C-alpha positions as YAML, in Angstrom:
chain: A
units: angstrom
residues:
- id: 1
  name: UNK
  ca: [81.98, 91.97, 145.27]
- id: 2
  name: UNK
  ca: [84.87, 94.41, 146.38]
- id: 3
  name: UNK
  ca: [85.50, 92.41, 149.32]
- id: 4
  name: UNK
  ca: [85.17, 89.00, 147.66]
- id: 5
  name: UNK
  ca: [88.28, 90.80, 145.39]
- id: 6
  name: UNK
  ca: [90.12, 91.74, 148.49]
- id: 7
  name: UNK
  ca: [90.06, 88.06, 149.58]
- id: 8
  name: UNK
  ca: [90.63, 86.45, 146.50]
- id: 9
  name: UNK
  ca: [86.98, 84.91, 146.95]
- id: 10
  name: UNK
  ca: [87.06, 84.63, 143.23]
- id: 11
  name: UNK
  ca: [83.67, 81.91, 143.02]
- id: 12
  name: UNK
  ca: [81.84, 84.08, 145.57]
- id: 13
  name: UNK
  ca: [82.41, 87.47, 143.67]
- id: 14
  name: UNK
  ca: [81.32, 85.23, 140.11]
- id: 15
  name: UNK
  ca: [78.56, 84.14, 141.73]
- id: 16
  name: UNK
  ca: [77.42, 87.22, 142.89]
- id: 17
  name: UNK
  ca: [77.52, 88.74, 139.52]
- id: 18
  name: UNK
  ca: [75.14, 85.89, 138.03]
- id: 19
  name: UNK
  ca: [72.92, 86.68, 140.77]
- id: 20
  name: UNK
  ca: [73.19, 90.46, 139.83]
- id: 21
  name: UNK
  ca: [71.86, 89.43, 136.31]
- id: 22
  name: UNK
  ca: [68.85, 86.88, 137.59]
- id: 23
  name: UNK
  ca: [67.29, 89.48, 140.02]
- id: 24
  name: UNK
  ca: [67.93, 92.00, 137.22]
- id: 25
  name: UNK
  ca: [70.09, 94.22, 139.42]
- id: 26
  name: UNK
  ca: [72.22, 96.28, 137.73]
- id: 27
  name: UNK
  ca: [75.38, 96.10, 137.04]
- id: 28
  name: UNK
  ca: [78.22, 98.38, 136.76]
- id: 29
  name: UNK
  ca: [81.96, 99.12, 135.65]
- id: 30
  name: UNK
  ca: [82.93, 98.20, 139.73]
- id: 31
  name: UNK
  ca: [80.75, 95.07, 140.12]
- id: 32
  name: UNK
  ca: [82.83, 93.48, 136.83]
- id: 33
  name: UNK
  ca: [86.52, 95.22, 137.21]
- id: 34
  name: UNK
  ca: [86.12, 93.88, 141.18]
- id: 35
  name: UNK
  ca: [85.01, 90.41, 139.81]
- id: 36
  name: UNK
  ca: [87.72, 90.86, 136.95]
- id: 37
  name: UNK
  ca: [90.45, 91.30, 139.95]
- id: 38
  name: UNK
  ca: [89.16, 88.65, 142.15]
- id: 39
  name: UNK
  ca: [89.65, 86.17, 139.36]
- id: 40
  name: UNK
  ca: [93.09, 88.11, 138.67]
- id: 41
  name: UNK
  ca: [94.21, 87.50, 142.03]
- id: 42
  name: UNK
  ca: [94.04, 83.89, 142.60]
- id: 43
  name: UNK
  ca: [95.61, 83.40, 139.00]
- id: 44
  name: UNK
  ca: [92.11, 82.58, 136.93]
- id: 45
  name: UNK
  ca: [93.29, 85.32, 134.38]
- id: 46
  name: UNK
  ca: [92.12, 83.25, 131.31]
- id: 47
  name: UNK
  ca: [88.50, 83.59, 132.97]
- id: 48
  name: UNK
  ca: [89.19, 87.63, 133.85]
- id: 49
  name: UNK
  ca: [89.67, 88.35, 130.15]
- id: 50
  name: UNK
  ca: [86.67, 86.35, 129.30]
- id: 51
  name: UNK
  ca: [84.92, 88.50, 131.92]
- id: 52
  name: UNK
  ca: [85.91, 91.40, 130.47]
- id: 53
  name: UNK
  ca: [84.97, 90.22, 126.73]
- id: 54
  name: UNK
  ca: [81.67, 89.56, 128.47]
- id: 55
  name: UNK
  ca: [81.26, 93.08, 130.17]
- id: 56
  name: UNK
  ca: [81.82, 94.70, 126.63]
- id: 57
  name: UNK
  ca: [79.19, 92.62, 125.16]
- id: 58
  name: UNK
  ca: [77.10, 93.47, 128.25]
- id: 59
  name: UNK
  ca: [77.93, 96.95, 127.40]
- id: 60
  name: UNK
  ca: [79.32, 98.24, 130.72]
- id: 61
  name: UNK
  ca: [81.30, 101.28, 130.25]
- id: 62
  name: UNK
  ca: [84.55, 100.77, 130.13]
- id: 63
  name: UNK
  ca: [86.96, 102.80, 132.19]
- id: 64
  name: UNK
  ca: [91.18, 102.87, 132.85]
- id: 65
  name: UNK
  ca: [90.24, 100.98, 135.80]
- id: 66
  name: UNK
  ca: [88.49, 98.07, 133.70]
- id: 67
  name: UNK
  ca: [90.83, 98.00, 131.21]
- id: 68
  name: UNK
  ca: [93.82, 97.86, 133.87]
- id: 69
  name: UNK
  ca: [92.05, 94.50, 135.19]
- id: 70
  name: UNK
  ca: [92.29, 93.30, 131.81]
- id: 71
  name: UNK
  ca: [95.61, 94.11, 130.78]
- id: 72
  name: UNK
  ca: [96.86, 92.89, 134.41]
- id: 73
  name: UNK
  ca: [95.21, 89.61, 134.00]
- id: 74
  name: UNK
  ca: [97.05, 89.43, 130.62]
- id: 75
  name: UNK
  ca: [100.11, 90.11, 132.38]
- id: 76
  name: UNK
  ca: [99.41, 87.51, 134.94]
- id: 77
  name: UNK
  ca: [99.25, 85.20, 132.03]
- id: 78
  name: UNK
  ca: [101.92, 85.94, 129.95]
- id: 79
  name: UNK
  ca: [99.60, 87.09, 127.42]
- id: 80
  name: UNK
  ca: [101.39, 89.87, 125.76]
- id: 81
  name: UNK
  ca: [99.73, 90.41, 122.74]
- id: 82
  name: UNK
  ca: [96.39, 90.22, 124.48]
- id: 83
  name: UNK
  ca: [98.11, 93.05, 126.92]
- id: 84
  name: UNK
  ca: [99.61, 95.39, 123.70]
- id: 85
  name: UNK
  ca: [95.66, 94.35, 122.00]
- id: 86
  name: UNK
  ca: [93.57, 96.06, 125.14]
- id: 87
  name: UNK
  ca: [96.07, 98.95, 125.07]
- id: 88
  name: UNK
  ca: [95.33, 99.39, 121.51]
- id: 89
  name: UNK
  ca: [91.23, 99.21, 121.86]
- id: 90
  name: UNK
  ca: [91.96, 101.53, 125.19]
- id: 91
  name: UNK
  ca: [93.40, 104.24, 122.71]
- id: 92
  name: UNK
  ca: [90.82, 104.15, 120.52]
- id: 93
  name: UNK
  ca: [87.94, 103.89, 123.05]
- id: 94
  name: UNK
  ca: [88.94, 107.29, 124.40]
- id: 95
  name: UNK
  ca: [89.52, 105.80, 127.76]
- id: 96
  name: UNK
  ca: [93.18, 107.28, 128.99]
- id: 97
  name: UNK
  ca: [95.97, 104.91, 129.58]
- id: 98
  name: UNK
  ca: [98.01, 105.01, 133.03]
- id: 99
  name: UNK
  ca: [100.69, 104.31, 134.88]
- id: 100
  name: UNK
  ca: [99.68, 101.10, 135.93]
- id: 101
  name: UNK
  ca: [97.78, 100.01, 132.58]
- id: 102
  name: UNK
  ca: [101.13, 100.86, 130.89]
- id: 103
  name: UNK
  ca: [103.37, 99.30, 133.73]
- id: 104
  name: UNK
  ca: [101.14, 95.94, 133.47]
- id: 105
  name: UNK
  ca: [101.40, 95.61, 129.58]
- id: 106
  name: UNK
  ca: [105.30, 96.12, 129.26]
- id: 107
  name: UNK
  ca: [105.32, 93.45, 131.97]
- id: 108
  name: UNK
  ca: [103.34, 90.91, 130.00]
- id: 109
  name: UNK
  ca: [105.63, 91.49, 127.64]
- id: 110
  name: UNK
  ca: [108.76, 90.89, 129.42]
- id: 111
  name: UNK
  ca: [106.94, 87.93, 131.18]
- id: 112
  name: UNK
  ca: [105.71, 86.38, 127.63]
- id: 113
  name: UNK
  ca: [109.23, 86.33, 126.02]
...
């Protein structure tokens, strides 16, 4: 799934994932954030912040790198409150904010105006 991100093989990493869940492999916090970023990359961020609603429900451990994918999709899209929202739930999840998680929200601000 890495290398499906790399590529921008967005379908191949999704369907990969699916195929995860039929054989009842398990997934993990790289196998979504790596599917998250494929989608990210080739501009599907609407359906990289639905994968990450879906990896919470899933409940995959959430990590800065996770949450990065998330707020950088939202950034992609313009979506700044979605951005300043996953910061928020970040903070209170314990998980520590970065460089880049802060760098990609103030952008989806500045983008979304």
């Amino acid at each position: 799934i890495c290398a499906c991100e790399k590529a921008g093989e967005w379908e191949e990493a999704l369907s990969l994932l699916d195929t995860m869940a039929e054989t009842k492999t398990e997934s993990n916090m790289i196998s979504w954030s790596a599917t998250i970023g494929a989608c990210r990359r080739v501009g599907k961020w609407a359906k990289a912040l639905r994968l990450f609603y879906e990896m919470t429900k899933a409940k995959i451990e959430l990590d800065t790198i996770s949450f990065g994918a998330a707020i950088s999709a939202s950034e992609e899209g313009g979506a700044w409150e979605e951005a300043l929202e996953l910061l928020r739930v970040m903070g209170q999840s314990e998980v520590q904010a970065n460089t880049i998680t802060f760098s990609a929200a103030i952008s989806a601000c500045e983008k979304g105006r």
